């Protein structure tokens, strides 16, 4: 399911003395079935955009079009509820939203709240808990006995239990150890690949962007300043460095090589592509451009 933001501006507490403009005439498109990464400094508007994607916030101006539903400042609850069901939002530090007395009940809560029977909700909850790697013997235990990383998985299962078509993730791997991060990133990639779920990911990890994303959206001070494939966005290494947004390690490495006289226009997005570049360079007697 695709989502389009058309000239969206958003102001927190609009019309009060505390109003805080956060987004300014943002236009962007999330393509159906894609994996889109949203990057930018803290305060650039990423979390605000995510909340607009799932109807938690409605635009102050402009519109958000999700499938055949158009959300504007005057949208009615019925439309907004439909959007929330289709677009699942995993908040930053999602584990803090867990509240129920057992893991199973917590995950089944969402669907039950939308009118699904207890039995069906628990069946879906079991399935999603297994999918996120929580083993059966934990289902009846208190979520508060789990580690932070496991609790986050439970929270993600809770969002997946709503069977969303789009999964929107706000810095989901923040604070996890390397293994936990890798497993979680692989899980999102698998959801996209195998279940056809559209993924929107906010991250500061440029390696994750180059490894997983089909598209990148760069935000700055409440506006979108660049969009494209990772290859396109990371092509302008100098621009990204100037903005202090960082680069994937593979691109950093190639930039270092080029500074030392290595000639290439290749932009490897992962370690495999980088290794291929170096092997072809050495096979060509040191001239990577002669292929
Ligand atoms: P990011 O996720 O990129 O760090 P946010 O979308 O959280 O950015 O914030 C964008 C702007 O909106 C910032 O200036 C921030 O201070 C402001 N903002 C975010 N949440 C609120 C809120 N609940 N009330 C008022 N202002 C907010
Ligand atoms: Mg944020």
Short mmCIF file of C-alpha atoms and ligand atoms in Angstrom, two decimals:
data_model
loop_
_atom_site.label_atom_id
_atom_site.label_comp_id
_atom_site.label_asym_id
_atom_site.label_seq_id
_atom_site.Cartn_x
_atom_site.Cartn_y
_atom_site.Cartn_z
CA UNK A 1 0.00 0.00 0.00
CA UNK A 2 1.44 3.36 -1.05
CA UNK A 3 1.24 6.64 0.88
CA UNK A 4 1.62 10.18 -0.44
CA UNK A 5 2.11 13.40 1.50
CA UNK A 6 0.95 16.43 -0.49
CA UNK A 7 2.08 19.86 0.68
CA UNK A 8 1.86 18.74 4.28
CA UNK A 9 2.58 21.25 7.02
CA UNK A 10 2.23 20.35 10.66
CA UNK A 11 2.22 22.61 13.70
CA UNK A 12 2.11 21.22 17.24
CA UNK A 13 -0.48 22.89 19.45
CA UNK A 14 -1.58 25.10 16.55
CA UNK A 15 -3.56 28.15 17.55
CA UNK A 16 -2.18 28.27 21.10
CA UNK A 17 0.62 30.47 22.49
CA UNK A 18 2.74 27.28 22.58
CA UNK A 19 2.43 26.47 18.89
CA UNK A 20 5.46 24.81 17.34
CA UNK A 21 5.73 24.49 13.57
CA UNK A 22 7.40 21.16 12.79
CA UNK A 23 6.84 20.43 9.07
CA UNK A 24 6.71 22.84 6.13
CA UNK A 25 5.03 21.85 2.84
CA UNK A 26 6.40 18.34 2.75
CA UNK A 27 5.85 16.27 -0.39
CA UNK A 28 6.87 12.64 -0.39
CA UNK A 29 5.82 9.24 -1.61
CA UNK A 30 6.14 5.84 0.03
CA UNK A 31 5.90 3.29 -2.77
CA UNK A 32 3.77 0.19 -2.28
CA UNK A 33 5.90 -2.76 -1.12
CA UNK A 34 9.05 -0.68 -0.79
CA UNK A 35 11.53 -0.27 2.05
CA UNK A 36 12.01 3.44 2.65
CA UNK A 37 14.51 4.93 5.11
CA UNK A 38 13.92 8.34 6.65
CA UNK A 39 17.10 10.07 7.84
CA UNK A 40 18.01 13.47 9.26
CA UNK A 41 19.19 15.14 12.44
CA UNK A 42 17.20 15.13 15.67
CA UNK A 43 14.36 17.63 15.41
CA UNK A 44 14.22 17.49 11.60
CA UNK A 45 10.64 16.13 11.65
CA UNK A 46 11.07 12.38 11.14
CA UNK A 47 8.86 11.23 14.01
CA UNK A 48 6.23 13.80 13.06
CA UNK A 49 6.15 12.38 9.51
CA UNK A 50 5.77 8.82 10.87
CA UNK A 51 2.80 9.85 12.99
CA UNK A 52 1.18 11.49 9.97
CA UNK A 53 1.65 8.28 7.97
CA UNK A 54 -0.54 6.35 10.38
CA UNK A 55 -3.12 8.97 11.25
CA UNK A 56 -1.92 9.51 14.81
CA UNK A 57 -1.48 13.14 13.73
CA UNK A 58 -3.51 14.82 10.99
CA UNK A 59 -1.90 17.51 8.83
CA UNK A 60 -2.44 21.16 9.78
CA UNK A 61 -2.35 21.88 6.04
CA UNK A 62 -2.19 19.63 2.99
CA UNK A 63 -3.18 15.98 2.79
CA UNK A 64 -1.95 12.45 3.43
CA UNK A 65 -3.29 9.94 0.92
CA UNK A 66 -3.25 6.32 2.03
CA UNK A 67 -4.69 3.99 -0.59
CA UNK A 68 -8.13 5.46 -1.30
CA UNK A 69 -8.32 7.40 1.98
CA UNK A 70 -7.39 11.07 2.08
CA UNK A 71 -6.56 12.53 5.49
CA UNK A 72 -6.73 16.29 6.00
CA UNK A 73 -7.17 18.60 9.00
CA UNK A 74 -10.93 18.00 8.82
CA UNK A 75 -10.92 14.20 8.48
CA UNK A 76 -13.43 12.19 10.44
CA UNK A 77 -12.63 9.45 12.94
CA UNK A 78 -13.90 6.66 10.72
CA UNK A 79 -11.25 7.41 8.07
CA UNK A 80 -8.49 7.91 10.62
CA UNK A 81 -9.29 4.61 12.33
CA UNK A 82 -9.06 2.80 9.00
CA UNK A 83 -5.61 4.27 8.39
CA UNK A 84 -4.36 3.32 11.85
CA UNK A 85 -5.36 -0.22 11.20
CA UNK A 86 -3.54 -0.42 7.84
CA UNK A 87 -0.40 1.41 8.94
CA UNK A 88 1.24 0.01 12.08
CA UNK A 89 3.48 2.39 14.01
CA UNK A 90 6.27 1.09 16.24
CA UNK A 91 7.29 3.97 18.48
CA UNK A 92 10.80 4.71 19.58
CA UNK A 93 11.42 2.63 22.75
CA UNK A 94 8.21 0.75 21.99
CA UNK A 95 8.75 -1.46 25.06
CA UNK A 96 7.57 1.39 27.26
CA UNK A 97 4.04 0.90 25.90
CA UNK A 98 3.67 -2.64 27.13
CA UNK A 99 1.18 -2.83 29.97
CA UNK A 100 -0.72 -6.13 30.16
CA UNK A 101 -0.13 -8.86 32.74
CA UNK A 102 0.94 -11.53 30.27
CA UNK A 103 2.84 -11.35 27.01
CA UNK A 104 0.06 -13.08 25.12
CA UNK A 105 -2.64 -10.74 26.47
CA UNK A 106 -0.54 -7.71 25.63
CA UNK A 107 -0.13 -8.74 21.99
CA UNK A 108 -3.79 -9.83 21.67
CA UNK A 109 -5.03 -6.52 23.09
CA UNK A 110 -4.87 -4.56 19.80
CA UNK A 111 -6.98 -6.89 17.65
CA UNK A 112 -9.47 -7.45 20.50
CA UNK A 113 -9.82 -3.70 20.79
CA UNK A 114 -10.78 -3.68 17.10
CA UNK A 115 -13.52 -6.25 17.71
CA UNK A 116 -11.69 -9.52 16.98
CA UNK A 117 -12.76 -12.39 19.30
CA UNK A 118 -10.44 -13.34 22.18
CA UNK A 119 -9.76 -16.71 20.59
CA UNK A 120 -8.84 -15.28 17.18
CA UNK A 121 -6.81 -12.44 18.71
CA UNK A 122 -4.79 -14.93 20.77
CA UNK A 123 -4.21 -17.14 17.73
CA UNK A 124 -2.80 -14.16 15.79
CA UNK A 125 -0.82 -13.11 18.88
CA UNK A 126 0.84 -16.55 19.10
CA UNK A 127 1.71 -16.43 15.42
CA UNK A 128 3.25 -12.94 15.61
CA UNK A 129 5.15 -13.68 18.84
CA UNK A 130 6.71 -16.71 17.14
CA UNK A 131 7.54 -14.56 14.13
CA UNK A 132 9.46 -12.02 16.24
CA UNK A 133 11.35 -14.81 18.01
CA UNK A 134 9.57 -15.03 21.38
CA UNK A 135 9.30 -18.67 22.40
CA UNK A 136 6.06 -20.32 23.46
CA UNK A 137 7.06 -20.95 27.10
CA UNK A 138 7.17 -17.18 27.62
CA UNK A 139 3.65 -16.45 26.37
CA UNK A 140 1.92 -16.68 29.76
CA UNK A 141 4.68 -14.86 31.62
CA UNK A 142 4.72 -11.20 32.57
CA UNK A 143 6.31 -9.02 29.88
CA UNK A 144 8.12 -7.20 32.66
CA UNK A 145 10.32 -10.25 33.29
CA UNK A 146 11.86 -9.88 29.84
CA UNK A 147 15.01 -8.05 28.76
CA UNK A 148 14.57 -4.68 27.06
CA UNK A 149 15.29 -6.18 23.64
CA UNK A 150 12.75 -8.98 24.14
CA UNK A 151 10.15 -6.50 25.38
CA UNK A 152 10.65 -4.50 22.21
CA UNK A 153 10.00 -7.65 20.18
CA UNK A 154 6.76 -8.16 22.08
CA UNK A 155 5.75 -4.58 21.31
CA UNK A 156 6.48 -5.16 17.62
CA UNK A 157 4.42 -8.38 17.72
CA UNK A 158 1.59 -6.27 19.14
CA UNK A 159 1.72 -3.98 16.10
CA UNK A 160 2.01 -6.95 13.69
CA UNK A 161 -1.04 -8.56 15.33
CA UNK A 162 -3.10 -5.80 13.72
CA UNK A 163 -2.02 -7.24 10.33
CA UNK A 164 -0.79 -3.90 8.99
CA UNK A 165 0.00 -3.45 5.30
CA UNK A 166 2.60 -0.82 6.14
CA UNK A 167 4.99 -1.03 9.10
CA UNK A 168 6.40 2.28 10.27
CA UNK A 169 9.39 2.03 12.62
CA UNK A 170 10.89 4.86 14.68
CA UNK A 171 14.54 4.03 15.41
CA UNK A 172 13.62 0.44 16.30
CA UNK A 173 17.17 -0.76 16.98
CA UNK A 174 18.26 2.13 19.23
CA UNK A 175 19.95 0.77 22.34
CA UNK A 176 20.10 -2.87 21.19
CA UNK A 177 23.37 -4.83 21.12
CA UNK A 178 24.87 -5.72 17.69
CA UNK A 179 23.29 -9.18 17.58
CA UNK A 180 19.86 -7.85 18.58
CA UNK A 181 20.16 -5.09 16.00
CA UNK A 182 21.12 -7.49 13.21
CA UNK A 183 18.30 -9.92 14.05
CA UNK A 184 15.75 -7.13 14.14
CA UNK A 185 16.89 -5.59 10.86
CA UNK A 186 16.77 -9.03 9.21
CA UNK A 187 13.25 -9.51 10.55
CA UNK A 188 12.00 -6.28 8.94
CA UNK A 189 13.66 -7.24 5.63
CA UNK A 190 11.95 -10.63 5.83
CA UNK A 191 8.55 -9.00 6.50
CA UNK A 192 9.00 -6.91 3.36
CA UNK A 193 10.29 -9.78 1.22
CA UNK A 194 8.01 -12.59 2.34
CA UNK A 195 4.83 -10.86 3.53
CA UNK A 196 4.93 -7.91 1.11
CA UNK A 197 4.71 -5.42 3.98
CA UNK A 198 5.79 -1.88 3.06
CA UNK A 199 8.51 -0.74 5.49
CA UNK A 200 9.26 2.82 6.57
CA UNK A 201 12.26 3.06 8.88
CA UNK A 202 13.68 6.05 10.75
CA UNK A 203 17.34 5.48 11.49
CA UNK A 204 20.69 7.15 12.10
CA UNK A 205 22.54 4.03 10.92
CA UNK A 206 23.65 4.69 7.36
CA UNK A 207 24.89 1.10 7.02
CA UNK A 208 21.33 -0.07 7.59
CA UNK A 209 20.12 2.36 4.94
CA UNK A 210 22.59 1.09 2.32
CA UNK A 211 22.06 -2.55 3.30
CA UNK A 212 18.27 -2.62 3.35
CA UNK A 213 16.50 0.42 1.89
CA UNK A 214 15.13 0.80 -1.65
CA UNK A 215 14.58 4.54 -1.15
CA UNK A 216 15.93 7.23 1.15
CA UNK A 217 14.26 10.46 2.27
CA UNK A 218 16.52 13.08 3.87
CA UNK A 219 14.80 15.54 6.22
CA UNK A 220 16.15 18.84 7.44
CA UNK A 221 14.41 21.40 9.65
CA UNK A 222 10.93 20.18 8.81
CA UNK A 223 11.47 19.84 5.08
CA UNK A 224 12.51 17.07 2.68
CA UNK A 225 15.85 18.04 1.13
CA UNK A 226 16.74 14.92 -0.86
CA UNK A 227 15.11 11.71 -2.02
CA UNK A 228 16.30 8.81 -4.15
CA UNK A 229 17.76 5.34 -4.06
CA UNK A 230 20.65 4.81 -1.62
CA UNK A 231 23.02 4.85 -4.63
CA UNK A 232 21.65 8.25 -5.68
CA UNK A 233 21.59 9.80 -2.24
CA UNK A 234 25.03 8.52 -1.21
CA UNK A 235 26.52 9.62 -4.57
CA UNK A 236 26.95 13.09 -3.16
CA UNK A 237 29.33 12.14 -0.35
CA UNK A 238 30.57 15.72 0.09
CA UNK A 239 27.01 17.02 0.59
CA UNK A 240 26.23 14.37 3.21
CA UNK A 241 29.49 15.04 5.02
CA UNK A 242 28.78 18.76 5.01
CA UNK A 243 25.37 18.02 6.54
CA UNK A 244 27.07 15.70 9.05
CA UNK A 245 24.67 12.93 8.24
CA UNK A 246 27.32 10.25 7.88
CA UNK A 247 27.92 7.73 5.11
CA UNK A 248 27.75 3.94 4.93
CA UNK A 249 31.15 2.38 5.76
CA UNK A 250 31.52 1.03 2.21
CA UNK A 251 31.09 4.52 0.74
CA UNK A 252 33.46 6.00 3.35
CA UNK A 253 36.04 3.41 2.43
CA UNK A 254 35.78 4.11 -1.30
CA UNK A 255 36.03 7.85 -0.62
CA UNK A 256 39.29 7.18 1.29
CA UNK A 257 40.62 5.06 -1.59
CA UNK A 258 39.77 7.79 -4.08
CA UNK A 259 41.55 10.38 -1.96
CA UNK A 260 44.64 8.18 -2.29
CA UNK A 261 44.37 7.99 -6.08
CA UNK A 262 42.18 4.89 -6.60
CA UNK A 263 40.09 5.51 -9.69
CA UNK A 264 36.48 4.40 -9.65
CA UNK A 265 32.98 5.75 -10.03
CA UNK A 266 31.48 2.68 -8.37
CA UNK A 267 29.40 3.15 -5.25
CA UNK A 268 29.28 -0.19 -3.45
CA UNK A 269 26.27 -0.32 -1.09
CA UNK A 270 27.39 -3.41 0.80
CA UNK A 271 30.51 -5.38 1.67
CA UNK A 272 29.97 -7.88 -1.16
CA UNK A 273 29.86 -5.12 -3.78
CA UNK A 274 32.93 -3.51 -2.20
CA UNK A 275 34.84 -6.82 -2.31
CA UNK A 276 33.82 -7.27 -5.98
CA UNK A 277 35.12 -3.80 -6.79
CA UNK A 278 38.50 -4.48 -5.21
CA UNK A 279 38.83 -7.91 -6.83
CA UNK A 280 38.00 -6.52 -10.29
CA UNK A 281 40.48 -3.70 -9.67
CA UNK A 282 43.30 -6.10 -8.79
CA UNK A 283 42.45 -8.39 -11.75
CA UNK A 284 42.71 -5.41 -14.07
CA UNK A 285 46.24 -4.74 -12.91
CA UNK A 286 45.23 -1.94 -10.60
CA UNK A 287 42.97 -0.04 -12.98
CA UNK A 288 39.40 -0.46 -11.75
CA UNK A 289 38.06 1.76 -14.52
CA UNK A 290 39.26 -0.69 -17.20
CA UNK A 291 36.52 -3.29 -17.10
P1 LIG B 1 12.82 14.00 14.80
O1 LIG B 1 12.03 12.76 14.95
O2 LIG B 1 13.46 14.13 13.44
O3 LIG B 1 13.84 14.15 15.89
P2 LIG B 1 10.38 15.40 15.52
O4 LIG B 1 9.39 15.09 14.49
O5 LIG B 1 10.30 14.69 16.82
O6 LIG B 1 11.86 15.26 14.89
O7 LIG B 1 10.34 16.96 15.85
C1 LIG B 1 10.19 17.98 14.87
C2 LIG B 1 9.98 19.30 15.58
O8 LIG B 1 8.74 19.28 16.28
C3 LIG B 1 11.04 19.64 16.61
O9 LIG B 1 11.27 21.02 16.58
C4 LIG B 1 10.40 19.22 17.91
O10 LIG B 1 10.90 19.98 18.98
C5 LIG B 1 8.94 19.52 17.68
N1 LIG B 1 8.05 18.61 18.43
C6 LIG B 1 8.06 17.26 18.39
N2 LIG B 1 7.10 16.72 19.18
C7 LIG B 1 6.45 17.78 19.74
C8 LIG B 1 5.37 17.92 20.66
N3 LIG B 1 4.72 16.83 21.14
N4 LIG B 1 4.99 19.16 21.02
C9 LIG B 1 5.62 20.26 20.53
N5 LIG B 1 6.64 20.22 19.65
C10 LIG B 1 7.07 19.00 19.26
MG1 LIG B 2 12.26 11.22 16.35
#
